[in-house]
Amino acid sequence: FYDPNCNGKQVMVHLFEWKWTDIAAECERYLAGAGFCGVQVSPPMEHVILPENNYPWWQRYQPVSYKLYSRSGSEAEFIDMVHRCNSVGVRIYVDAVVNHMTGTGRSGIADGGSSYNANGDARDFPGVPYSAEHFTPRDQCPSGDGNVNDYSNPSNVRNCYLVGLTDLYGKLDYVREKVAGYFNQLIQIGVAGIRIDAAKHMWPEDISATLSRLTDLPTDQGFPAGSKFYVFQEVIDQNDGAIKVDEYYNTGYVTEFRYCSKIAWGIKDYGQLSNLIDYGWGMARSDRAFIFTDNHDNQRGHGGGGNVITHESPRDYKQAVAYTLAQDYGFTRIMSSYYFTNTDQGPPSNGGYSTADVIINGDGSCGGGWVEFRNAVVGTSMENYWNNGNAVAFSRGNKGFFAMAKQGSMSESLQTGLPAGSYCNIIDDCASSIQVGADGTAQISINNYEEPILAVCAGGCG
Ligand code: LAG
Ligand code: CA
């Protein structure tokens, strides 16, 4: 569960709420050439539809069945996307919502045609099918109202209803079989892995028992024989409760939310960048840490929110994402979302429920240089680390060098770790370059307020 199945590439992008047809085109148009490992897609299963809330993005976190029919498109469109992305070497990772089904008190018919009823004691999801006996019995949940409300007690966190969502009883073979059936269906199509939503609210042994039922990835979609599903688990551990990321190491990577806080502090105060990764604070080991500057929840103040840097402060955001991709910790994901003024707002629409097409500007902007840098320096560690509180620089072995200046300018003679020669800066498309002398040092100058960053690779990054 630890190999993302993309030939050693290092960066995933979350195309939040994008439609399958748009993602397929994006794989072919841009992501393949820019060196992306793959795409995290929004939950593809059938979900509730909530006109009364103006079709919020979070309706997709309330499953009705595992039929592949969602706001992003039909099953046929999903399969076409996976196949087209695989054929240009870009993998698809599904956001898997399997801790729960819909909220209590909800009933109706979803877009794929399946009915659901979670009114009162009813727990009817005939599209799977699940019924009342497949949900966590009330006596297993130690909270007064049946909802999660005590993060110091694992039984409360894992057996009670998360924000009123009907909690699947993952102990049952029947539930494990159904969830594994969903995953095996994805595998057969050629999906390379999953994010397990709300994994913190699931028992690690239930996840493990479910994953033990999975088949290998299909060779006809370009996976070497014996390839396994890649798994990253959403565990929000901010040292604020009983559940720790290391309980989930046996079943894959874990989301490291402390990194979001750390990089935000580091960009505010460059001095902090020197101790970004704090194992004493419980941060996940590097080969289990799944990291990001922000995610779909915390950029909206959902999922507990937090002090994170988002697109709302573009200059800081560029620095945070650049640093994240240049340093050597964890597996990285970047975020591509949509503009919003309200934290519940769904994606741009054609009116009502129908999601608008993504429009690609003529210049195709959004530089791929960072992804290429991270791929080019894979397997090297950070060396020659230098930080004066206003500017920071380091090498990645003898393959790459990175520098960033908080105020927009710096000029310093630094050890680059690179062989002698001239290297061009990927950030300004090689308009500037550095000259490395026989002793490995170079004069590092930055003069760019908006993008105060420099990165070079031995042999070029691309
Ligand atoms: C997650 N990780 O553990 C997702 O990343 C997060 O986006 C999901 O919550 C959550 N778990 C459940 O999958 C989102 C929204 C919630 C929303 C929920 C279900 O952040 O606000 O809850 O999805 O759609 C909504 C209402 C609640 C209501 C609940 C049940 O906001 O007030 O109680 O639905 O009806
Ligand atoms: Ca649970």
mmCIF file of N, CA and C in Angstrom, residues 160-214:
data_model
loop_
_atom_site.group_PDB
_atom_site.id
_atom_site.type_symbol
_atom_site.label_atom_id
_atom_site.label_comp_id
_atom_site.label_asym_id
_atom_site.label_seq_id
_atom_site.Cartn_x
_atom_site.Cartn_y
_atom_site.Cartn_z
ATOM 1 N N CYS A 160 -19.096 6.153 17.237
ATOM 2 C CA CYS A 160 -20.230 7.080 17.243
ATOM 3 C C CYS A 160 -20.385 7.697 15.854
ATOM 4 N N TYR A 161 -21.444 8.448 15.668
ATOM 5 C CA TYR A 161 -21.740 9.032 14.349
ATOM 6 C C TYR A 161 -20.984 10.348 14.178
ATOM 7 N N LEU A 162 -20.163 10.442 13.144
ATOM 8 C CA LEU A 162 -19.403 11.659 12.850
ATOM 9 C C LEU A 162 -20.358 12.687 12.242
ATOM 10 N N VAL A 163 -20.472 13.826 12.851
ATOM 11 C CA VAL A 163 -21.456 14.863 12.475
ATOM 12 C C VAL A 163 -22.792 14.278 12.003
ATOM 13 N N GLY A 164 -23.279 13.266 12.742
ATOM 14 C CA GLY A 164 -24.595 12.700 12.437
ATOM 15 C C GLY A 164 -24.638 11.773 11.231
ATOM 16 N N LEU A 165 -23.474 11.333 10.743
ATOM 17 C CA LEU A 165 -23.434 10.437 9.575
ATOM 18 C C LEU A 165 -23.557 8.986 10.042
ATOM 19 N N THR A 166 -24.444 8.235 9.398
ATOM 20 C CA THR A 166 -24.735 6.849 9.811
ATOM 21 C C THR A 166 -23.479 5.995 9.685
ATOM 22 N N ASP A 167 -23.018 5.471 10.812
ATOM 23 C CA ASP A 167 -21.693 4.849 10.902
ATOM 24 C C ASP A 167 -21.717 3.370 10.552
ATOM 25 N N LEU A 168 -20.955 2.995 9.541
ATOM 26 C CA LEU A 168 -20.903 1.581 9.146
ATOM 27 C C LEU A 168 -20.167 0.758 10.201
ATOM 28 N N TYR A 169 -20.662 -0.462 10.416
ATOM 29 C CA TYR A 169 -20.075 -1.352 11.423
ATOM 30 C C TYR A 169 -18.979 -2.194 10.755
ATOM 31 N N GLY A 170 -17.773 -1.626 10.742
ATOM 32 C CA GLY A 170 -16.660 -2.215 9.993
ATOM 33 C C GLY A 170 -16.152 -3.543 10.542
ATOM 34 N N LYS A 171 -16.657 -3.932 11.702
ATOM 35 C CA LYS A 171 -16.279 -5.215 12.294
ATOM 36 C C LYS A 171 -16.898 -6.384 11.531
ATOM 37 N N LEU A 172 -18.022 -6.112 10.860
ATOM 38 C CA LEU A 172 -18.761 -7.192 10.209
ATOM 39 C C LEU A 172 -18.105 -7.617 8.898
ATOM 40 N N ASP A 173 -18.032 -8.923 8.696
ATOM 41 C CA ASP A 173 -17.527 -9.433 7.423
ATOM 42 C C ASP A 173 -18.337 -8.883 6.257
ATOM 43 N N TYR A 174 -19.627 -8.767 6.466
ATOM 44 C CA TYR A 174 -20.494 -8.300 5.384
ATOM 45 C C TYR A 174 -20.084 -6.895 4.925
ATOM 46 N N VAL A 175 -19.850 -5.998 5.892
ATOM 47 C CA VAL A 175 -19.457 -4.622 5.550
ATOM 48 C C VAL A 175 -18.081 -4.630 4.878
ATOM 49 N N ARG A 176 -17.162 -5.416 5.440
ATOM 50 C CA ARG A 176 -15.822 -5.501 4.845
ATOM 51 C C ARG A 176 -15.897 -5.983 3.396
ATOM 52 N N GLU A 177 -16.749 -6.977 3.162
ATOM 53 C CA GLU A 177 -16.910 -7.521 1.802
ATOM 54 C C GLU A 177 -17.454 -6.461 0.840
ATOM 55 N N LYS A 178 -18.423 -5.709 1.296
ATOM 56 C CA LYS A 178 -19.039 -4.705 0.419
ATOM 57 C C LYS A 178 -18.043 -3.594 0.086
ATOM 58 N N VAL A 179 -17.321 -3.144 1.098
ATOM 59 C CA VAL A 179 -16.340 -2.074 0.864
ATOM 60 C C VAL A 179 -15.213 -2.590 -0.028
ATOM 61 N N ALA A 180 -14.752 -3.811 0.247
ATOM 62 C CA ALA A 180 -13.695 -4.393 -0.597
ATOM 63 C C ALA A 180 -14.205 -4.582 -2.024
ATOM 64 N N GLY A 181 -15.492 -4.905 -2.153
ATOM 65 C CA GLY A 181 -16.079 -5.063 -3.485
ATOM 66 C C GLY A 181 -16.022 -3.751 -4.260
ATOM 67 N N TYR A 182 -16.320 -2.660 -3.574
ATOM 68 C CA TYR A 182 -16.216 -1.321 -4.182
ATOM 69 C C TYR A 182 -14.772 -1.066 -4.630
ATOM 70 N N PHE A 183 -13.822 -1.343 -3.731
ATOM 71 C CA PHE A 183 -12.417 -1.093 -4.072
ATOM 72 C C PHE A 183 -11.963 -1.993 -5.229
ATOM 73 N N ASN A 184 -12.394 -3.262 -5.205
ATOM 74 C CA ASN A 184 -11.981 -4.164 -6.292
ATOM 75 C C ASN A 184 -12.564 -3.742 -7.633
ATOM 76 N N GLN A 185 -13.749 -3.159 -7.580
ATOM 77 C CA GLN A 185 -14.349 -2.635 -8.815
ATOM 78 C C GLN A 185 -13.470 -1.490 -9.354
ATOM 79 N N LEU A 186 -13.001 -0.619 -8.450
ATOM 80 C CA LEU A 186 -12.119 0.487 -8.865
ATOM 81 C C LEU A 186 -10.807 -0.062 -9.426
ATOM 82 N N ILE A 187 -10.270 -1.061 -8.743
ATOM 83 C CA ILE A 187 -8.995 -1.656 -9.169
ATOM 84 C C ILE A 187 -9.130 -2.237 -10.568
ATOM 85 N N GLN A 188 -10.229 -2.941 -10.784
ATOM 86 C CA GLN A 188 -10.432 -3.576 -12.082
ATOM 87 C C GLN A 188 -10.493 -2.545 -13.222
ATOM 88 N N ILE A 189 -11.017 -1.371 -12.914
ATOM 89 C CA ILE A 189 -11.081 -0.300 -13.918
ATOM 90 C C ILE A 189 -9.692 0.272 -14.190
ATOM 91 N N GLY A 190 -8.806 0.218 -13.164
ATOM 92 C CA GLY A 190 -7.455 0.743 -13.346
ATOM 93 C C GLY A 190 -7.101 1.892 -12.423
ATOM 94 N N VAL A 191 -7.938 2.122 -11.396
ATOM 95 C CA VAL A 191 -7.623 3.125 -10.367
ATOM 96 C C VAL A 191 -6.388 2.640 -9.591
ATOM 97 N N ALA A 192 -5.462 3.566 -9.287
ATOM 98 C CA ALA A 192 -4.172 3.165 -8.705
ATOM 99 C C ALA A 192 -4.138 3.198 -7.182
ATOM 100 N N GLY A 193 -5.151 3.844 -6.571
ATOM 101 C CA GLY A 193 -5.118 3.913 -5.116
ATOM 102 C C GLY A 193 -6.266 4.734 -4.577
ATOM 103 N N ILE A 194 -6.276 4.887 -3.249
ATOM 104 C CA ILE A 194 -7.362 5.616 -2.596
ATOM 105 C C ILE A 194 -6.865 6.490 -1.446
ATOM 106 N N ARG A 195 -7.623 7.542 -1.216
ATOM 107 C CA ARG A 195 -7.589 8.280 0.054
ATOM 108 C C ARG A 195 -8.717 7.683 0.876
ATOM 109 N N ILE A 196 -8.454 7.230 2.079
ATOM 110 C CA ILE A 196 -9.551 6.757 2.923
ATOM 111 C C ILE A 196 -10.029 7.929 3.774
ATOM 112 N N ASP A 197 -11.205 8.425 3.413
ATOM 113 C CA ASP A 197 -11.829 9.537 4.125
ATOM 114 C C ASP A 197 -12.151 9.100 5.553
ATOM 115 N N ALA A 198 -11.950 10.020 6.498
ATOM 116 C CA ALA A 198 -12.319 9.774 7.895
ATOM 117 C C ALA A 198 -11.734 8.477 8.468
ATOM 118 N N ALA A 199 -10.527 8.120 8.041
ATOM 119 C CA ALA A 199 -9.886 6.887 8.538
ATOM 120 C C ALA A 199 -9.714 6.925 10.061
ATOM 121 N N LYS A 200 -9.545 8.119 10.592
ATOM 122 C CA LYS A 200 -9.425 8.267 12.042
ATOM 123 C C LYS A 200 -10.655 7.726 12.761
ATOM 124 N N HIS A 201 -11.783 7.730 12.055
ATOM 125 C CA HIS A 201 -13.046 7.277 12.638
ATOM 126 C C HIS A 201 -13.312 5.810 12.342
ATOM 127 N N MET A 202 -12.296 5.120 11.833
ATOM 128 C CA MET A 202 -12.402 3.689 11.560
ATOM 129 C C MET A 202 -11.328 2.964 12.357
ATOM 130 N N TRP A 203 -11.608 1.712 12.783
ATOM 131 C CA TRP A 203 -10.616 0.933 13.519
ATOM 132 C C TRP A 203 -9.554 0.444 12.545
ATOM 133 N N PRO A 204 -8.268 0.617 12.900
ATOM 134 C CA PRO A 204 -7.206 0.163 11.984
ATOM 135 C C PRO A 204 -7.374 -1.309 11.579
ATOM 136 N N GLU A 205 -7.854 -2.160 12.507
ATOM 137 C CA GLU A 205 -8.004 -3.584 12.138
ATOM 138 C C GLU A 205 -9.117 -3.803 11.124
ATOM 139 N N ASP A 206 -10.115 -2.921 11.123
ATOM 140 C CA ASP A 206 -11.176 -3.033 10.112
ATOM 141 C C ASP A 206 -10.643 -2.632 8.730
ATOM 142 N N ILE A 207 -9.821 -1.597 8.706
ATOM 143 C CA ILE A 207 -9.211 -1.181 7.433
ATOM 144 C C ILE A 207 -8.329 -2.308 6.911
ATOM 145 N N SER A 208 -7.532 -2.867 7.813
ATOM 146 C CA SER A 208 -6.615 -3.923 7.427
ATOM 147 C C SER A 208 -7.366 -5.144 6.880
ATOM 148 N N ALA A 209 -8.451 -5.528 7.555
ATOM 149 C CA ALA A 209 -9.225 -6.704 7.112
ATOM 150 C C ALA A 209 -9.880 -6.436 5.754
ATOM 151 N N THR A 210 -10.279 -5.210 5.519
ATOM 152 C CA THR A 210 -10.894 -4.874 4.232
ATOM 153 C C THR A 210 -9.847 -4.917 3.123
ATOM 154 N N LEU A 211 -8.677 -4.310 3.396
ATOM 155 C CA LEU A 211 -7.647 -4.253 2.356
ATOM 156 C C LEU A 211 -7.086 -5.644 2.038
ATOM 157 N N SER A 212 -7.179 -6.568 3.012
ATOM 158 C CA SER A 212 -6.649 -7.920 2.765
ATOM 159 C C SER A 212 -7.474 -8.645 1.699
ATOM 160 N N ARG A 213 -8.634 -8.117 1.365
ATOM 161 C CA ARG A 213 -9.491 -8.749 0.347
ATOM 162 C C ARG A 213 -9.257 -8.208 -1.062
ATOM 163 N N LEU A 214 -8.267 -7.315 -1.211
ATOM 164 C CA LEU A 214 -8.094 -6.674 -2.522
ATOM 165 C C LEU A 214 -7.244 -7.494 -3.491
#
